Short mmCIF file of C-alpha atoms in Angstrom, two decimals:
data_model
loop_
_atom_site.label_atom_id
_atom_site.label_comp_id
_atom_site.label_asym_id
_atom_site.label_seq_id
_atom_site.Cartn_x
_atom_site.Cartn_y
_atom_site.Cartn_z
CA UNK K 1 20.09 -21.67 -9.10
CA UNK K 2 19.61 -24.61 -11.46
CA UNK K 3 19.16 -28.34 -11.70
CA UNK K 4 18.43 -30.27 -8.53
CA UNK K 5 19.10 -27.27 -6.30
CA UNK K 6 15.90 -25.46 -7.31
CA UNK K 7 14.04 -26.80 -4.28
CA UNK K 8 16.48 -25.34 -1.73
CA UNK K 9 14.20 -22.48 -0.65
CA UNK K 10 11.52 -23.19 2.00
CA UNK K 11 8.60 -22.51 -0.35
CA UNK K 12 5.65 -23.14 2.04
CA UNK K 13 6.84 -20.63 4.65
CA UNK K 14 7.87 -18.09 2.01
CA UNK K 15 4.45 -18.37 0.36
CA UNK K 16 2.79 -17.73 3.71
CA UNK K 17 5.09 -14.76 4.38
CA UNK K 18 4.23 -13.28 0.99
CA UNK K 19 0.53 -14.12 1.24
CA UNK K 20 -1.71 -11.28 0.03
CA UNK K 21 -3.41 -9.23 2.75
CA UNK K 22 -6.81 -10.42 3.89
CA UNK K 23 -9.86 -8.49 2.84
CA UNK K 24 -12.29 -10.59 0.86
CA UNK K 25 -11.93 -12.79 -2.17
CA UNK K 26 -11.17 -11.33 -5.56
CA UNK K 27 -14.36 -10.25 -7.31
CA UNK K 28 -12.84 -9.40 -10.69
CA UNK K 29 -11.26 -11.74 -13.20
CA UNK K 30 -8.16 -11.02 -15.21
CA UNK K 31 -4.56 -11.92 -16.00
CA UNK K 32 -5.40 -15.62 -15.94
CA UNK K 33 -2.94 -16.30 -18.75
CA UNK K 34 -0.21 -14.19 -17.26
CA UNK K 35 0.02 -14.91 -13.55
CA UNK K 36 -0.17 -18.52 -12.49
CA UNK K 37 -3.23 -19.08 -10.33
CA UNK K 38 -3.38 -21.50 -7.42
CA UNK K 39 -4.40 -22.17 -3.85
CA UNK K 40 -2.18 -21.30 -0.95
CA UNK K 41 -1.40 -23.73 1.83
CA UNK K 42 -3.50 -21.51 4.09
CA UNK K 43 -6.49 -22.66 2.09
CA UNK K 44 -8.06 -20.92 -0.79
CA UNK K 45 -7.40 -17.24 -1.01
CA UNK K 46 -6.47 -17.71 -4.64
CA UNK K 47 -2.99 -16.19 -4.29
CA UNK K 48 -0.48 -16.99 -7.00
CA UNK K 49 1.77 -19.99 -6.47
CA UNK K 50 5.40 -19.63 -7.52
CA UNK K 51 7.93 -22.08 -8.86
CA UNK K 52 11.26 -22.35 -7.00
CA UNK K 53 12.91 -20.19 -9.67
CA UNK K 54 10.19 -17.53 -9.39
CA UNK K 55 10.42 -17.59 -5.60
CA UNK K 56 14.17 -17.06 -5.73
CA UNK K 57 13.78 -14.14 -8.15
CA UNK K 58 11.13 -12.60 -5.90
CA UNK K 59 13.31 -13.10 -2.82
CA UNK K 60 16.20 -11.35 -4.59
CA UNK K 61 14.00 -8.39 -5.50
CA UNK K 62 12.61 -8.08 -1.98
CA UNK K 63 15.88 -8.26 -0.03
CA UNK K 64 17.70 -6.07 -2.56
CA UNK K 65 14.87 -3.57 -2.19
CA UNK K 66 13.47 -3.34 -5.70
CA UNK K 67 11.05 -0.40 -5.94
CA UNK K 68 7.50 -1.22 -4.87
CA UNK K 69 4.69 -0.35 -7.29
CA UNK K 70 1.81 1.83 -6.17
CA UNK K 71 -1.80 1.15 -7.19
CA UNK K 72 -4.51 3.00 -5.30
CA UNK K 73 -8.15 3.92 -5.66
CA UNK K 74 -8.20 7.71 -5.82
CA UNK K 75 -11.92 8.40 -6.05
CA UNK K 76 -15.39 7.67 -7.40
CA UNK K 77 -17.40 9.73 -9.84
CA UNK K 78 -21.20 9.92 -9.77
CA UNK K 79 -23.18 10.99 -12.78
CA UNK K 80 -22.15 12.50 -16.14
CA UNK K 81 -21.32 15.96 -14.81
CA UNK K 82 -18.98 14.68 -12.10
CA UNK K 83 -17.33 12.22 -14.51
CA UNK K 84 -16.93 14.90 -17.17
CA UNK K 85 -15.26 17.12 -14.59
CA UNK K 86 -12.89 14.27 -13.69
CA UNK K 87 -12.03 13.72 -17.36
CA UNK K 88 -11.28 17.42 -17.58
CA UNK K 89 -8.89 17.09 -14.66
CA UNK K 90 -6.94 14.08 -15.98
CA UNK K 91 -6.73 15.65 -19.46
CA UNK K 92 -5.73 19.02 -18.04
CA UNK K 93 -8.75 20.32 -19.96
CA UNK K 94 -7.62 19.04 -23.32
CA UNK K 95 -3.90 19.69 -22.96
CA UNK K 96 -3.01 16.01 -22.37
CA UNK K 97 -3.90 12.92 -24.36
CA UNK K 98 -6.40 10.48 -22.89
CA UNK K 99 -6.46 6.94 -24.32
CA UNK K 100 -9.67 4.94 -24.26
CA UNK K 101 -10.08 1.18 -23.93
CA UNK K 102 -10.99 1.16 -27.64
CA UNK K 103 -7.60 2.68 -28.54
CA UNK K 104 -8.92 6.18 -29.25
CA UNK K 105 -6.55 9.05 -28.39
CA UNK K 106 -8.63 12.00 -27.19
CA UNK K 107 -7.84 15.65 -26.51
CA UNK K 108 -11.24 17.12 -27.41
CA UNK K 109 -13.17 18.00 -24.25
CA UNK K 110 -16.50 17.60 -26.06
CA UNK K 111 -15.60 14.02 -26.90
CA UNK K 112 -14.68 13.36 -23.27
CA UNK K 113 -18.05 14.76 -22.17
CA UNK K 114 -19.81 12.49 -24.67
CA UNK K 115 -18.01 9.44 -23.25
CA UNK K 116 -18.97 10.50 -19.73
CA UNK K 117 -22.61 10.67 -20.85
CA UNK K 118 -22.36 7.23 -22.48
CA UNK K 119 -20.99 5.65 -19.31
CA UNK K 120 -23.69 7.28 -17.19
CA UNK K 121 -26.40 6.22 -19.66
CA UNK K 122 -25.27 2.57 -19.50
CA UNK K 123 -25.20 2.71 -15.72
CA UNK K 124 -28.72 4.17 -15.57
CA UNK K 125 -30.03 1.57 -18.01
CA UNK K 126 -28.78 -1.26 -15.81
CA UNK K 127 -29.91 0.29 -12.54
CA UNK K 128 -33.66 -0.43 -12.45
CA UNK K 129 -34.07 0.59 -8.80
CA UNK K 130 -32.41 3.96 -9.36
CA UNK K 131 -30.06 3.37 -6.43
CA UNK K 132 -27.37 6.03 -5.98
CA UNK K 133 -24.06 4.49 -7.02
CA UNK K 134 -20.82 5.55 -8.70
CA UNK K 135 -20.57 5.75 -12.48
CA UNK K 136 -16.81 5.23 -12.48
CA UNK K 137 -13.86 4.62 -10.22
CA UNK K 138 -10.48 6.31 -10.62
CA UNK K 139 -7.09 4.82 -9.85
CA UNK K 140 -3.51 6.08 -9.79
CA UNK K 141 -0.57 3.85 -10.72
CA UNK K 142 3.06 4.86 -10.26
CA UNK K 143 6.56 3.98 -9.13
CA UNK K 144 8.79 5.77 -6.61
CA UNK K 145 10.28 8.96 -8.04
CA UNK K 146 13.36 8.57 -10.21
CA UNK K 147 13.11 4.79 -10.61
CA UNK K 148 11.24 4.55 -13.91
CA UNK K 149 10.78 6.80 -16.95
CA UNK K 150 7.32 8.10 -17.81
CA UNK K 151 7.02 6.31 -21.17
CA UNK K 152 7.69 2.90 -19.59
CA UNK K 153 5.14 3.49 -16.82
CA UNK K 154 2.56 4.64 -19.36
CA UNK K 155 3.13 1.60 -21.56
CA UNK K 156 3.02 -0.79 -18.59
CA UNK K 157 -0.28 0.68 -17.36
CA UNK K 158 -1.88 0.35 -20.79
CA UNK K 159 -0.82 -3.31 -20.97
CA UNK K 160 -2.05 -3.85 -17.39
CA UNK K 161 -5.45 -2.34 -18.23
CA UNK K 162 -5.83 -4.45 -21.36
CA UNK K 163 -5.14 -7.66 -19.42
CA UNK K 164 -7.33 -6.80 -16.44
CA UNK K 165 -10.31 -4.95 -17.92
CA UNK K 166 -10.51 -5.26 -21.72
CA UNK K 167 -13.79 -6.77 -22.88
CA UNK K 168 -15.33 -6.34 -19.44
CA UNK K 169 -15.11 -2.68 -18.40
CA UNK K 170 -14.48 0.50 -20.40
CA UNK K 171 -11.57 2.59 -19.18
CA UNK K 172 -9.52 5.74 -19.87
CA UNK K 173 -5.79 6.25 -19.35
CA UNK K 174 -3.90 9.54 -18.90
CA UNK K 175 -0.21 10.12 -18.10
CA UNK K 176 0.81 12.99 -15.83
CA UNK K 177 4.42 14.19 -15.76
CA UNK K 178 3.95 17.59 -14.09
CA UNK K 179 4.52 16.36 -10.52
CA UNK K 180 7.52 15.05 -8.55
CA UNK K 181 7.29 11.70 -10.30
CA UNK K 182 5.30 10.47 -13.32
CA UNK K 183 2.04 8.68 -12.64
CA UNK K 184 -0.91 7.40 -14.63
CA UNK K 185 -4.60 8.03 -14.00
CA UNK K 186 -6.78 5.06 -14.88
CA UNK K 187 -10.56 5.61 -14.81
CA UNK K 188 -12.79 2.54 -15.08
CA UNK K 189 -16.53 2.43 -15.76
CA UNK K 190 -18.22 0.65 -12.87
CA UNK K 191 -20.89 -0.90 -15.10
CA UNK K 192 -19.83 -3.67 -17.46
CA UNK K 193 -21.83 -4.32 -20.61
CA UNK K 194 -22.43 -7.90 -19.42
CA UNK K 195 -24.03 -6.64 -16.21
CA UNK K 196 -20.94 -7.08 -14.02
CA UNK K 197 -20.23 -4.32 -11.51
CA UNK K 198 -16.73 -3.00 -10.94
CA UNK K 199 -16.46 -3.32 -7.17
CA UNK K 200 -12.87 -4.21 -6.21
CA UNK K 201 -11.85 -5.68 -2.86
CA UNK K 202 -8.51 -5.60 -1.07
CA UNK K 203 -7.54 -8.87 -2.76
CA UNK K 204 -8.15 -7.27 -6.17
CA UNK K 205 -5.89 -4.34 -5.31
CA UNK K 206 -3.06 -6.65 -4.32
CA UNK K 207 -3.52 -8.67 -7.51
CA UNK K 208 -3.39 -5.45 -9.55
CA UNK K 209 -0.13 -4.48 -7.87
CA UNK K 210 1.34 -7.84 -8.82
CA UNK K 211 0.04 -7.55 -12.38
CA UNK K 212 1.39 -3.99 -12.78
CA UNK K 213 4.77 -5.04 -11.34
CA UNK K 214 4.83 -7.95 -13.80
CA UNK K 215 4.29 -5.56 -16.73
CA UNK K 216 7.12 -3.34 -15.54
CA UNK K 217 9.48 -6.31 -15.19
CA UNK K 218 8.53 -7.36 -18.74
CA UNK K 219 9.89 -3.95 -19.77
CA UNK K 220 13.17 -4.34 -17.91
CA UNK K 221 12.22 -2.54 -14.68
CA UNK K 222 12.94 -4.26 -11.35
CA UNK K 223 9.58 -3.83 -9.63
CA UNK K 224 7.91 -5.61 -6.73
CA UNK K 225 4.48 -5.81 -5.13
CA UNK K 226 4.74 -7.29 -1.65
CA UNK K 227 2.57 -6.62 1.42
CA UNK K 228 4.19 -4.34 4.00
CA UNK K 229 4.36 -7.12 6.57
CA UNK K 230 6.40 -9.24 4.12
CA UNK K 231 9.06 -6.51 4.40
CA UNK K 232 8.87 -6.48 8.20
CA UNK K 233 6.75 -3.34 8.49
CA UNK K 234 4.29 -3.33 11.37
CA UNK K 235 3.15 0.29 11.30
CA UNK K 236 0.34 0.81 8.82
CA UNK K 237 0.80 3.27 6.01
CA UNK K 238 -0.96 6.58 6.63
CA UNK K 239 -3.44 6.92 3.81
CA UNK K 240 -3.13 9.96 1.56
CA UNK K 241 -6.66 11.02 2.53
CA UNK K 242 -5.56 11.18 6.17
CA UNK K 243 -2.48 13.21 5.20
CA UNK K 244 -4.67 15.68 3.33
CA UNK K 245 -7.02 15.84 6.30
CA UNK K 246 -4.11 16.64 8.60
CA UNK K 247 -2.91 19.34 6.23
CA UNK K 248 -6.33 20.98 6.20
CA UNK K 249 -6.69 20.93 10.00
CA UNK K 250 -3.08 21.86 10.82
CA UNK K 251 -3.76 25.58 11.03
CA UNK K 252 -7.02 25.40 12.97
CA UNK K 253 -7.40 26.89 16.41
CA UNK K 254 -7.62 25.07 19.74
CA UNK K 255 -10.24 22.37 19.65
CA UNK K 256 -11.03 22.82 15.96
CA UNK K 257 -10.54 19.68 13.91
CA UNK K 258 -8.75 18.00 16.79
CA UNK K 259 -10.56 14.72 16.27
CA UNK K 260 -9.29 14.59 12.68
CA UNK K 261 -5.59 15.00 13.44
CA UNK K 262 -3.94 11.58 13.15
CA UNK K 263 -0.68 12.68 14.75
CA UNK K 264 -2.41 14.37 17.68
CA UNK K 265 -4.52 11.28 18.26
CA UNK K 266 -1.40 9.07 18.25
CA UNK K 267 0.26 11.45 20.72
CA UNK K 268 -2.70 11.33 23.11
CA UNK K 269 -2.86 7.54 23.03
CA UNK K 270 0.90 7.26 23.52
CA UNK K 271 0.79 9.57 26.54
CA UNK K 272 -2.05 7.51 28.03
CA UNK K 273 -0.02 4.32 27.60
CA UNK K 274 3.20 5.85 28.95
CA UNK K 275 1.54 7.24 32.08
CA UNK K 276 -0.75 4.31 32.87
CA UNK K 277 -0.04 2.28 36.02
CA UNK K 278 -0.83 -0.87 34.05
CA UNK K 279 -0.43 -0.08 30.32
CA UNK K 280 -2.91 -1.81 28.05
CA UNK K 281 -1.49 -4.39 25.69
CA UNK K 282 -3.74 -4.46 22.69
CA UNK K 283 -4.39 -7.71 20.86
CA UNK K 284 -3.28 -6.17 17.58
CA UNK K 285 0.09 -5.20 19.09
CA UNK K 286 0.69 -8.77 20.23
CA UNK K 287 -0.42 -10.11 16.84
CA UNK K 288 1.90 -7.72 14.98
CA UNK K 289 4.85 -8.87 17.07
CA UNK K 290 3.98 -12.49 16.34
CA UNK K 291 3.71 -11.81 12.61
CA UNK K 292 7.10 -10.16 12.45
CA UNK K 293 8.68 -13.00 14.42
CA UNK K 294 7.31 -15.40 11.82
CA UNK K 295 8.55 -13.21 8.95
CA UNK K 296 12.03 -12.96 10.48
CA UNK K 297 12.16 -16.73 11.08
CA UNK K 298 11.08 -17.44 7.50
CA UNK K 299 13.80 -15.27 5.98
CA UNK K 300 16.36 -16.72 8.41
CA UNK K 301 15.34 -20.20 7.28
CA UNK K 302 15.76 -19.19 3.63
CA UNK K 303 19.19 -17.68 4.36
CA UNK K 304 20.33 -20.86 6.11
CA UNK K 305 19.10 -23.04 3.25
CA UNK K 306 20.92 -20.92 0.69
CA UNK K 307 24.15 -20.79 2.70
CA UNK K 308 24.11 -24.57 3.13
CA UNK K 309 24.60 -25.10 -0.62
CA UNK K 310 28.05 -23.49 -0.46
CA UNK K 311 27.56 -21.91 -3.88
CA UNK K 312 28.92 -18.42 -4.36
CA UNK K 313 25.67 -16.95 -5.69
CA UNK K 314 23.68 -18.61 -2.91
CA UNK K 315 26.06 -17.35 -0.23
CA UNK K 316 25.75 -13.81 -1.62
CA UNK K 317 21.96 -13.98 -1.56
CA UNK K 318 22.01 -15.51 1.95
CA UNK K 319 24.07 -12.54 3.15
CA UNK K 320 21.62 -10.11 1.53
CA UNK K 321 18.72 -11.88 3.25
CA UNK K 322 20.47 -11.71 6.62
CA UNK K 323 21.18 -7.98 6.17
CA UNK K 324 17.57 -7.40 5.13
CA UNK K 325 16.27 -9.03 8.33
CA UNK K 326 18.74 -7.10 10.48
CA UNK K 327 17.49 -3.81 9.00
CA UNK K 328 13.80 -4.51 9.66
CA UNK K 329 12.05 -1.85 11.76
CA UNK K 330 10.95 -2.66 15.33
CA UNK K 331 7.66 -4.54 15.63
CA UNK K 332 5.79 -1.73 17.36
CA UNK K 333 2.92 0.52 16.35
CA UNK K 334 3.27 4.30 16.12
CA UNK K 335 1.46 4.55 19.44
CA UNK K 336 3.93 2.23 21.20
CA UNK K 337 6.96 3.78 19.49
CA UNK K 338 5.92 7.25 20.68
CA UNK K 339 5.07 5.90 24.15
CA UNK K 340 8.59 4.50 24.38
CA UNK K 341 10.03 7.93 23.53
CA UNK K 342 7.90 9.56 26.26
CA UNK K 343 8.87 6.97 28.86
CA UNK K 344 12.59 7.32 28.02
CA UNK K 345 12.30 11.09 28.35
CA UNK K 346 10.57 10.69 31.69
CA UNK K 347 13.31 8.39 32.97
CA UNK K 348 15.98 10.80 31.81
CA UNK K 349 14.18 13.53 33.75
CA UNK K 350 13.96 11.40 36.89
CA UNK K 351 10.26 10.62 36.54
CA UNK K 352 10.47 7.13 35.15
CA UNK K 353 10.08 5.00 38.28
CA UNK K 354 6.51 4.48 39.41
CA UNK K 355 7.43 2.97 42.81
CA UNK K 356 6.60 4.41 46.26
CA UNK K 357 10.34 4.73 46.94
CA UNK K 358 10.72 6.98 43.92
CA UNK K 359 7.86 9.14 45.17
CA UNK K 360 9.36 9.52 48.67
CA UNK K 361 12.75 10.50 47.26
CA UNK K 362 11.14 13.13 45.14
CA UNK K 363 9.27 14.45 48.19
CA UNK K 364 12.56 14.81 50.09
CA UNK K 365 13.83 17.24 47.44
CA UNK K 366 11.04 19.74 46.82
CA UNK K 367 13.47 22.35 45.47
CA UNK K 368 14.44 20.11 42.56
CA UNK K 369 12.10 20.73 39.68
CA UNK K 370 12.07 17.85 37.20
CA UNK K 371 12.77 18.65 33.58
CA UNK K 372 9.81 18.43 31.26
CA UNK K 373 10.15 15.95 28.41
CA UNK K 374 10.68 17.57 25.07
CA UNK K 375 7.76 17.65 22.72
CA UNK K 376 8.16 15.53 19.66
CA UNK K 377 9.08 17.49 16.56
CA UNK K 378 6.11 17.80 14.35
#
């Protein structure tokens, strides 16, 4: 889109739809020369403002389902021994190169142990109260399997780390290619030489996703970093820690680890909802439905604005936006989705009506045993 047509898209509503998730203001500074800063119409969360051309490019990537980058905090290390052990893990005990924030390429385990001691010594020196706190924080950055080659990811992460942390926090970078898809381990010292603590908030994590996606796009990779709700997803992602917890408790006996099983907990809550005389409507369920309605309306507005220009490229994008909205998942939580399955199974088995008439009819036919609903496949 060019010329006077650049303002076709409904920027205010799109900016609100793409607004970063709430969770505190950013506490770390970085990428100020790379990603345009600004204030959103919602009032001061510091999210990046986009030009019409940038908004169109982002809209194209979203509706055409460009791969979403992954940036997650994977752990914290406390003290030199724990940090040295972590460095041993990311270096595969000297078999893989680890790059420092100073540009040093390291494979010697003794050198890694010395750096771990240096980081811990700086942390101790700037911790006069002796309070227990992490010496470093580890992160993992990656792309969905098969979408990006390892060298490009590695290069993008190094550029990302330079922009975000250089001159403020020491860090180490290691590429792993021995899993289903390449990923990079980034370990950051939590104590800056200027006294600043590395203590990221949710807003920082979202900013890092955007910054990492930017670096990948600079290297020719179509990458995006949008909140799940901006793609119409209502169900929260199950964290990897919860998946690991489920895996560890899956083989336990009756009653053991039951409180830790996410799927079992969802099943119990769904059964409670499905069998309740007056099912509870949680405030978060209503809010999720409202959010998705807004998201759908925003994309529909953008599609209408694009189609109204009559231009071939705008009509094509409008069609992609419409298809994207049509393919959005239902605006229900896992609990409600499973409850719906249970209720449909009960109706199919002749148990669905909760009226007195249904009860009397069932009493007239005692020899007819209702079918039990099938258990959900695990």
